[in-house]
């Protein structure tokens, strides 16, 4: 199993540009989570999906952030327009049962 | 507001030392507590604790949950440089599947 696959690994973009982060969960996992990690705030849950349906998006910071899961094997997190304070490592994780969380390697986003 | 607090925030020890990392929580509903190790990339799962007083062990690492004190500890004996990482504590609140994470303890083991 290749695990949770995220792309790109690194993204540097200018303020105001649109950024799209991608995630492929582990096959058979029915829940998918997007987290953001910063030194100041640690790991924060942005949104999670169960069976491709968004269940809780209360962690999405602003309308500039949106996430989709069009099918069981793919999800995107989009930031439009991006701002310097969005700079962080964004993790995707998937699970099929509580405690079976598997994290991807993350996307390090830098907005200049 | 649900929260998970870890202490210390950082710790520097020498190889061979024993360390104890702490995690306390205040959540509306508690289902389980999880420990993760994060090196350069993704957090990797260490333990899940659901029952108070029962120790989970894996090699030199062990963890125990105290539901009365709303806390958990992670012990690492005979530390090695490869134990250097950020150790994250998270609580599963039940109801929803989201985990509430602490900010982590950064452990540095020097040779």
PDB file of N, CA and C in Angstrom, chain B residues 17-80:
ATOM      1  N   UNK B  17      19.157   8.278  28.731  1.00  0.00           N
ATOM      2  CA  UNK B  17      18.241   8.839  29.733  1.00  0.00           C
ATOM      3  C   UNK B  17      16.841   8.265  29.544  1.00  0.00           C
ATOM      4  N   UNK B  18      16.047   8.366  30.594  1.00  0.00           N
ATOM      5  CA  UNK B  18      14.625   8.036  30.531  1.00  0.00           C
ATOM      6  C   UNK B  18      13.821   9.323  30.568  1.00  0.00           C
ATOM      7  N   UNK B  19      12.812   9.423  29.718  1.00  0.00           N
ATOM      8  CA  UNK B  19      11.997  10.640  29.671  1.00  0.00           C
ATOM      9  C   UNK B  19      10.528  10.299  29.869  1.00  0.00           C
ATOM     10  N   UNK B  20       9.810  11.272  30.408  1.00  0.00           N
ATOM     11  CA  UNK B  20       8.362  11.156  30.587  1.00  0.00           C
ATOM     12  C   UNK B  20       7.704  12.385  29.992  1.00  0.00           C
ATOM     13  N   UNK B  21       6.821  12.154  29.050  1.00  0.00           N
ATOM     14  CA  UNK B  21       6.084  13.229  28.406  1.00  0.00           C
ATOM     15  C   UNK B  21       4.650  13.211  28.914  1.00  0.00           C
ATOM     16  N   UNK B  22       4.099  14.401  29.107  1.00  0.00           N
ATOM     17  CA  UNK B  22       2.779  14.516  29.723  1.00  0.00           C
ATOM     18  C   UNK B  22       1.730  15.062  28.758  1.00  0.00           C
ATOM     19  N   UNK B  23       0.510  14.610  28.961  1.00  0.00           N
ATOM     20  CA  UNK B  23      -0.619  15.081  28.161  1.00  0.00           C
ATOM     21  C   UNK B  23      -1.840  15.170  29.061  1.00  0.00           C
ATOM     22  N   UNK B  24      -2.472  16.324  29.080  1.00  0.00           N
ATOM     23  CA  UNK B  24      -3.726  16.462  29.827  1.00  0.00           C
ATOM     24  C   UNK B  24      -4.802  16.961  28.877  1.00  0.00           C
ATOM     25  N   UNK B  25      -6.046  16.650  29.183  1.00  0.00           N
ATOM     26  CA  UNK B  25      -7.105  17.004  28.247  1.00  0.00           C
ATOM     27  C   UNK B  25      -8.363  17.478  28.959  1.00  0.00           C
ATOM     28  N   UNK B  26      -9.079  18.322  28.247  1.00  0.00           N
ATOM     29  CA  UNK B  26     -10.413  18.748  28.676  1.00  0.00           C
ATOM     30  C   UNK B  26     -11.297  18.678  27.435  1.00  0.00           C
ATOM     31  N   UNK B  27     -12.100  17.649  27.362  1.00  0.00           N
ATOM     32  CA  UNK B  27     -12.974  17.494  26.201  1.00  0.00           C
ATOM     33  C   UNK B  27     -14.372  17.151  26.679  1.00  0.00           C
ATOM     34  N   UNK B  28     -15.335  17.451  25.833  1.00  0.00           N
ATOM     35  CA  UNK B  28     -16.730  17.237  26.184  1.00  0.00           C
ATOM     36  C   UNK B  28     -17.043  15.747  26.322  1.00  0.00           C
ATOM     37  N   UNK B  29     -16.602  14.998  25.338  1.00  0.00           N
ATOM     38  CA  UNK B  29     -16.795  13.548  25.361  1.00  0.00           C
ATOM     39  C   UNK B  29     -15.453  12.895  25.094  1.00  0.00           C
ATOM     40  N   UNK B  30     -15.105  11.925  25.885  1.00  0.00           N
ATOM     41  CA  UNK B  30     -13.824  11.238  25.699  1.00  0.00           C
ATOM     42  C   UNK B  30     -14.086   9.817  25.237  1.00  0.00           C
ATOM     43  N   UNK B  31     -13.364   9.439  24.157  1.00  0.00           N
ATOM     44  CA  UNK B  31     -13.460   8.065  23.694  1.00  0.00           C
ATOM     45  C   UNK B  31     -12.115   7.363  23.825  1.00  0.00           C
ATOM     46  N   UNK B  32     -11.053   8.056  23.344  1.00  0.00           N
ATOM     47  CA  UNK B  32      -9.722   7.458  23.438  1.00  0.00           C
ATOM     48  C   UNK B  32      -8.668   8.552  23.337  1.00  0.00           C
ATOM     49  N   UNK B  33      -7.454   8.204  23.734  1.00  0.00           N
ATOM     50  CA  UNK B  33      -6.314   9.113  23.618  1.00  0.00           C
ATOM     51  C   UNK B  33      -5.255   8.411  22.781  1.00  0.00           C
ATOM     52  N   UNK B  34      -4.660   9.171  21.886  1.00  0.00           N
ATOM     53  CA  UNK B  34      -3.682   8.597  20.970  1.00  0.00           C
ATOM     54  C   UNK B  34      -2.362   9.352  21.069  1.00  0.00           C
ATOM     55  N   UNK B  35      -1.284   8.627  20.894  1.00  0.00           N
ATOM     56  CA  UNK B  35       0.055   9.207  20.820  1.00  0.00           C
ATOM     57  C   UNK B  35       0.629   8.969  19.429  1.00  0.00           C
ATOM     58  N   UNK B  36       1.266  10.025  18.902  1.00  0.00           N
ATOM     59  CA  UNK B  36       1.919   9.956  17.604  1.00  0.00           C
ATOM     60  C   UNK B  36       3.355  10.456  17.735  1.00  0.00           C
ATOM     61  N   UNK B  37       4.213   9.948  16.857  1.00  0.00           N
ATOM     62  CA  UNK B  37       5.590  10.431  16.745  1.00  0.00           C
ATOM     63  C   UNK B  37       5.725  11.111  15.392  1.00  0.00           C
ATOM     64  N   UNK B  38       6.252  12.339  15.392  1.00  0.00           N
ATOM     65  CA  UNK B  38       6.446  13.050  14.137  1.00  0.00           C
ATOM     66  C   UNK B  38       7.910  13.409  13.978  1.00  0.00           C
ATOM     67  N   UNK B  39       8.532  12.796  12.996  1.00  0.00           N
ATOM     68  CA  UNK B  39       9.913  13.151  12.691  1.00  0.00           C
ATOM     69  C   UNK B  39       9.872  14.245  11.633  1.00  0.00           C
ATOM     70  N   UNK B  40      10.444  14.038  10.489  1.00  0.00           N
ATOM     71  CA  UNK B  40      10.492  15.164   9.553  1.00  0.00           C
ATOM     72  C   UNK B  40       9.200  15.332   8.760  1.00  0.00           C
ATOM     73  N   UNK B  41       8.422  14.300   8.715  1.00  0.00           N
ATOM     74  CA  UNK B  41       7.248  14.374   7.850  1.00  0.00           C
ATOM     75  C   UNK B  41       5.968  14.098   8.615  1.00  0.00           C
ATOM     76  N   UNK B  42       5.280  13.032   8.239  1.00  0.00           N
ATOM     77  CA  UNK B  42       3.937  12.777   8.769  1.00  0.00           C
ATOM     78  C   UNK B  42       3.992  12.169  10.168  1.00  0.00           C
ATOM     79  N   UNK B  43       3.027  12.505  11.004  1.00  0.00           N
ATOM     80  CA  UNK B  43       2.907  11.820  12.293  1.00  0.00           C
ATOM     81  C   UNK B  43       2.639  10.335  12.079  1.00  0.00           C
ATOM     82  N   UNK B  44       3.297   9.510  12.873  1.00  0.00           N
ATOM     83  CA  UNK B  44       3.052   8.072  12.798  1.00  0.00           C
ATOM     84  C   UNK B  44       2.492   7.592  14.129  1.00  0.00           C
ATOM     85  N   UNK B  45       1.564   6.664  14.055  1.00  0.00           N
ATOM     86  CA  UNK B  45       0.821   6.191  15.208  1.00  0.00           C
ATOM     87  C   UNK B  45       1.696   5.394  16.160  1.00  0.00           C
ATOM     88  N   UNK B  46       1.553   5.667  17.459  1.00  0.00           N
ATOM     89  CA  UNK B  46       2.256   4.902  18.486  1.00  0.00           C
ATOM     90  C   UNK B  46       1.284   4.058  19.308  1.00  0.00           C
ATOM     91  N   UNK B  47       0.368   4.715  19.993  1.00  0.00           N
ATOM     92  CA  UNK B  47      -0.535   4.018  20.913  1.00  0.00           C
ATOM     93  C   UNK B  47      -1.931   4.613  20.865  1.00  0.00           C
ATOM     94  N   UNK B  48      -2.914   3.787  21.168  1.00  0.00           N
ATOM     95  CA  UNK B  48      -4.258   4.255  21.452  1.00  0.00           C
ATOM     96  C   UNK B  48      -4.657   3.716  22.808  1.00  0.00           C
ATOM     97  N   UNK B  49      -5.140   4.583  23.672  1.00  0.00           N
ATOM     98  CA  UNK B  49      -5.505   4.216  25.037  1.00  0.00           C
ATOM     99  C   UNK B  49      -6.980   4.524  25.256  1.00  0.00           C
ATOM    100  N   UNK B  50      -7.695   3.545  25.753  1.00  0.00           N
ATOM    101  CA  UNK B  50      -9.105   3.766  26.032  1.00  0.00           C
ATOM    102  C   UNK B  50      -9.445   3.480  27.486  1.00  0.00           C
ATOM    103  N   UNK B  51      -8.709   2.600  28.110  1.00  0.00           N
ATOM    104  CA  UNK B  51      -9.024   2.187  29.481  1.00  0.00           C
ATOM    105  C   UNK B  51      -8.011   2.752  30.455  1.00  0.00           C
ATOM    106  N   UNK B  52      -8.508   3.227  31.547  1.00  0.00           N
ATOM    107  CA  UNK B  52      -7.647   3.829  32.545  1.00  0.00           C
ATOM    108  C   UNK B  52      -6.799   2.770  33.235  1.00  0.00           C
ATOM    109  N   UNK B  53      -5.541   3.082  33.458  1.00  0.00           N
ATOM    110  CA  UNK B  53      -4.685   2.227  34.258  1.00  0.00           C
ATOM    111  C   UNK B  53      -4.044   1.071  33.525  1.00  0.00           C
ATOM    112  N   UNK B  54      -4.355   0.907  32.263  1.00  0.00           N
ATOM    113  CA  UNK B  54      -3.758  -0.207  31.514  1.00  0.00           C
ATOM    114  C   UNK B  54      -2.623   0.330  30.657  1.00  0.00           C
ATOM    115  N   UNK B  55      -1.421  -0.216  30.880  1.00  0.00           N
ATOM    116  CA  UNK B  55      -0.247   0.275  30.174  1.00  0.00           C
ATOM    117  C   UNK B  55      -0.135  -0.395  28.807  1.00  0.00           C
ATOM    118  N   UNK B  56       0.155   0.423  27.827  1.00  0.00           N
ATOM    119  CA  UNK B  56       0.480  -0.096  26.495  1.00  0.00           C
ATOM    120  C   UNK B  56       1.995   0.007  26.334  1.00  0.00           C
ATOM    121  N   UNK B  57       2.601  -1.033  25.772  1.00  0.00           N
ATOM    122  CA  UNK B  57       4.060  -1.028  25.609  1.00  0.00           C
ATOM    123  C   UNK B  57       4.447  -1.419  24.201  1.00  0.00           C
ATOM    124  N   UNK B  58       5.530  -0.803  23.739  1.00  0.00           N
ATOM    125  CA  UNK B  58       6.125  -1.186  22.471  1.00  0.00           C
ATOM    126  C   UNK B  58       7.618  -0.927  22.586  1.00  0.00           C
ATOM    127  N   UNK B  59       8.350  -1.974  22.845  1.00  0.00           N
ATOM    128  CA  UNK B  59       9.799  -1.828  23.026  1.00  0.00           C
ATOM    129  C   UNK B  59      10.128  -0.946  24.214  1.00  0.00           C
ATOM    130  N   UNK B  60      10.859   0.138  23.934  1.00  0.00           N
ATOM    131  CA  UNK B  60      11.260   1.041  25.018  1.00  0.00           C
ATOM    132  C   UNK B  60      10.198   2.094  25.326  1.00  0.00           C
ATOM    133  N   UNK B  61       9.124   2.110  24.558  1.00  0.00           N
ATOM    134  CA  UNK B  61       8.071   3.100  24.766  1.00  0.00           C
ATOM    135  C   UNK B  61       6.898   2.466  25.503  1.00  0.00           C
ATOM    136  N   UNK B  62       6.321   3.241  26.388  1.00  0.00           N
ATOM    137  CA  UNK B  62       5.119   2.775  27.085  1.00  0.00           C
ATOM    138  C   UNK B  62       4.254   3.981  27.401  1.00  0.00           C
ATOM    139  N   UNK B  63       2.957   3.721  27.560  1.00  0.00           N
ATOM    140  CA  UNK B  63       2.036   4.807  27.842  1.00  0.00           C
ATOM    141  C   UNK B  63       0.911   4.304  28.717  1.00  0.00           C
ATOM    142  N   UNK B  64       0.371   5.210  29.521  1.00  0.00           N
ATOM    143  CA  UNK B  64      -0.728   4.853  30.404  1.00  0.00           C
ATOM    144  C   UNK B  64      -1.684   6.024  30.500  1.00  0.00           C
ATOM    145  N   UNK B  65      -2.942   5.695  30.688  1.00  0.00           N
ATOM    146  CA  UNK B  65      -4.001   6.699  30.753  1.00  0.00           C
ATOM    147  C   UNK B  65      -4.573   6.755  32.168  1.00  0.00           C
ATOM    148  N   UNK B  66      -4.826   7.949  32.648  1.00  0.00           N
ATOM    149  CA  UNK B  66      -5.481   8.136  33.941  1.00  0.00           C
ATOM    150  C   UNK B  66      -6.735   8.965  33.708  1.00  0.00           C
ATOM    151  N   UNK B  67      -7.867   8.296  33.603  1.00  0.00           N
ATOM    152  CA  UNK B  67      -9.101   9.009  33.288  1.00  0.00           C
ATOM    153  C   UNK B  67      -9.551   9.899  34.436  1.00  0.00           C
ATOM    154  N   UNK B  68      -9.200   9.520  35.643  1.00  0.00           N
ATOM    155  CA  UNK B  68      -9.599  10.334  36.785  1.00  0.00           C
ATOM    156  C   UNK B  68      -8.890  11.683  36.751  1.00  0.00           C
ATOM    157  N   UNK B  69      -7.616  11.634  36.373  1.00  0.00           N
ATOM    158  CA  UNK B  69      -6.823  12.861  36.296  1.00  0.00           C
ATOM    159  C   UNK B  69      -6.882  13.497  34.915  1.00  0.00           C
ATOM    160  N   UNK B  70      -7.604  12.879  33.989  1.00  0.00           N
ATOM    161  CA  UNK B  70      -7.717  13.393  32.615  1.00  0.00           C
ATOM    162  C   UNK B  70      -6.328  13.616  32.019  1.00  0.00           C
ATOM    163  N   UNK B  71      -5.509  12.591  32.106  1.00  0.00           N
ATOM    164  CA  UNK B  71      -4.136  12.752  31.634  1.00  0.00           C
ATOM    165  C   UNK B  71      -3.553  11.424  31.187  1.00  0.00           C
ATOM    166  N   UNK B  72      -2.419  11.559  30.508  1.00  0.00           N
ATOM    167  CA  UNK B  72      -1.682  10.384  30.058  1.00  0.00           C
ATOM    168  C   UNK B  72      -0.203  10.725  30.078  1.00  0.00           C
ATOM    169  N   UNK B  73       0.629   9.702  30.231  1.00  0.00           N
ATOM    170  CA  UNK B  73       2.067   9.902  30.109  1.00  0.00           C
ATOM    171  C   UNK B  73       2.620   8.933  29.080  1.00  0.00           C
ATOM    172  N   UNK B  74       3.693   9.384  28.430  1.00  0.00           N
ATOM    173  CA  UNK B  74       4.434   8.554  27.491  1.00  0.00           C
ATOM    174  C   UNK B  74       5.859   8.456  28.031  1.00  0.00           C
ATOM    175  N   UNK B  75       6.299   7.246  28.310  1.00  0.00           N
ATOM    176  CA  UNK B  75       7.652   7.016  28.816  1.00  0.00           C
ATOM    177  C   UNK B  75       8.530   6.430  27.728  1.00  0.00           C
ATOM    178  N   UNK B  76       9.753   6.927  27.683  1.00  0.00           N
ATOM    179  CA  UNK B  76      10.747   6.339  26.787  1.00  0.00           C
ATOM    180  C   UNK B  76      11.975   6.037  27.628  1.00  0.00           C
ATOM    181  N   UNK B  77      12.350   4.770  27.702  1.00  0.00           N
ATOM    182  CA  UNK B  77      13.529   4.386  28.467  1.00  0.00           C
ATOM    183  C   UNK B  77      14.731   4.212  27.540  1.00  0.00           C
ATOM    184  N   UNK B  78      15.914   4.358  28.107  1.00  0.00           N
ATOM    185  CA  UNK B  78      17.168   4.168  27.355  1.00  0.00           C
ATOM    186  C   UNK B  78      17.092   4.880  26.006  1.00  0.00           C
ATOM    187  N   UNK B  79      16.852   6.186  26.052  1.00  0.00           N
ATOM    188  CA  UNK B  79      16.635   6.943  24.815  1.00  0.00           C
ATOM    189  C   UNK B  79      17.815   6.822  23.860  1.00  0.00           C
ATOM    190  N   UNK B  80      17.481   6.913  22.564  1.00  0.00           N
ATOM    191  CA  UNK B  80      18.469   6.870  21.489  1.00  0.00           C
ATOM    192  C   UNK B  80      18.281   8.105  20.623  1.00  0.00           C
TER     193      UNK B  80
END
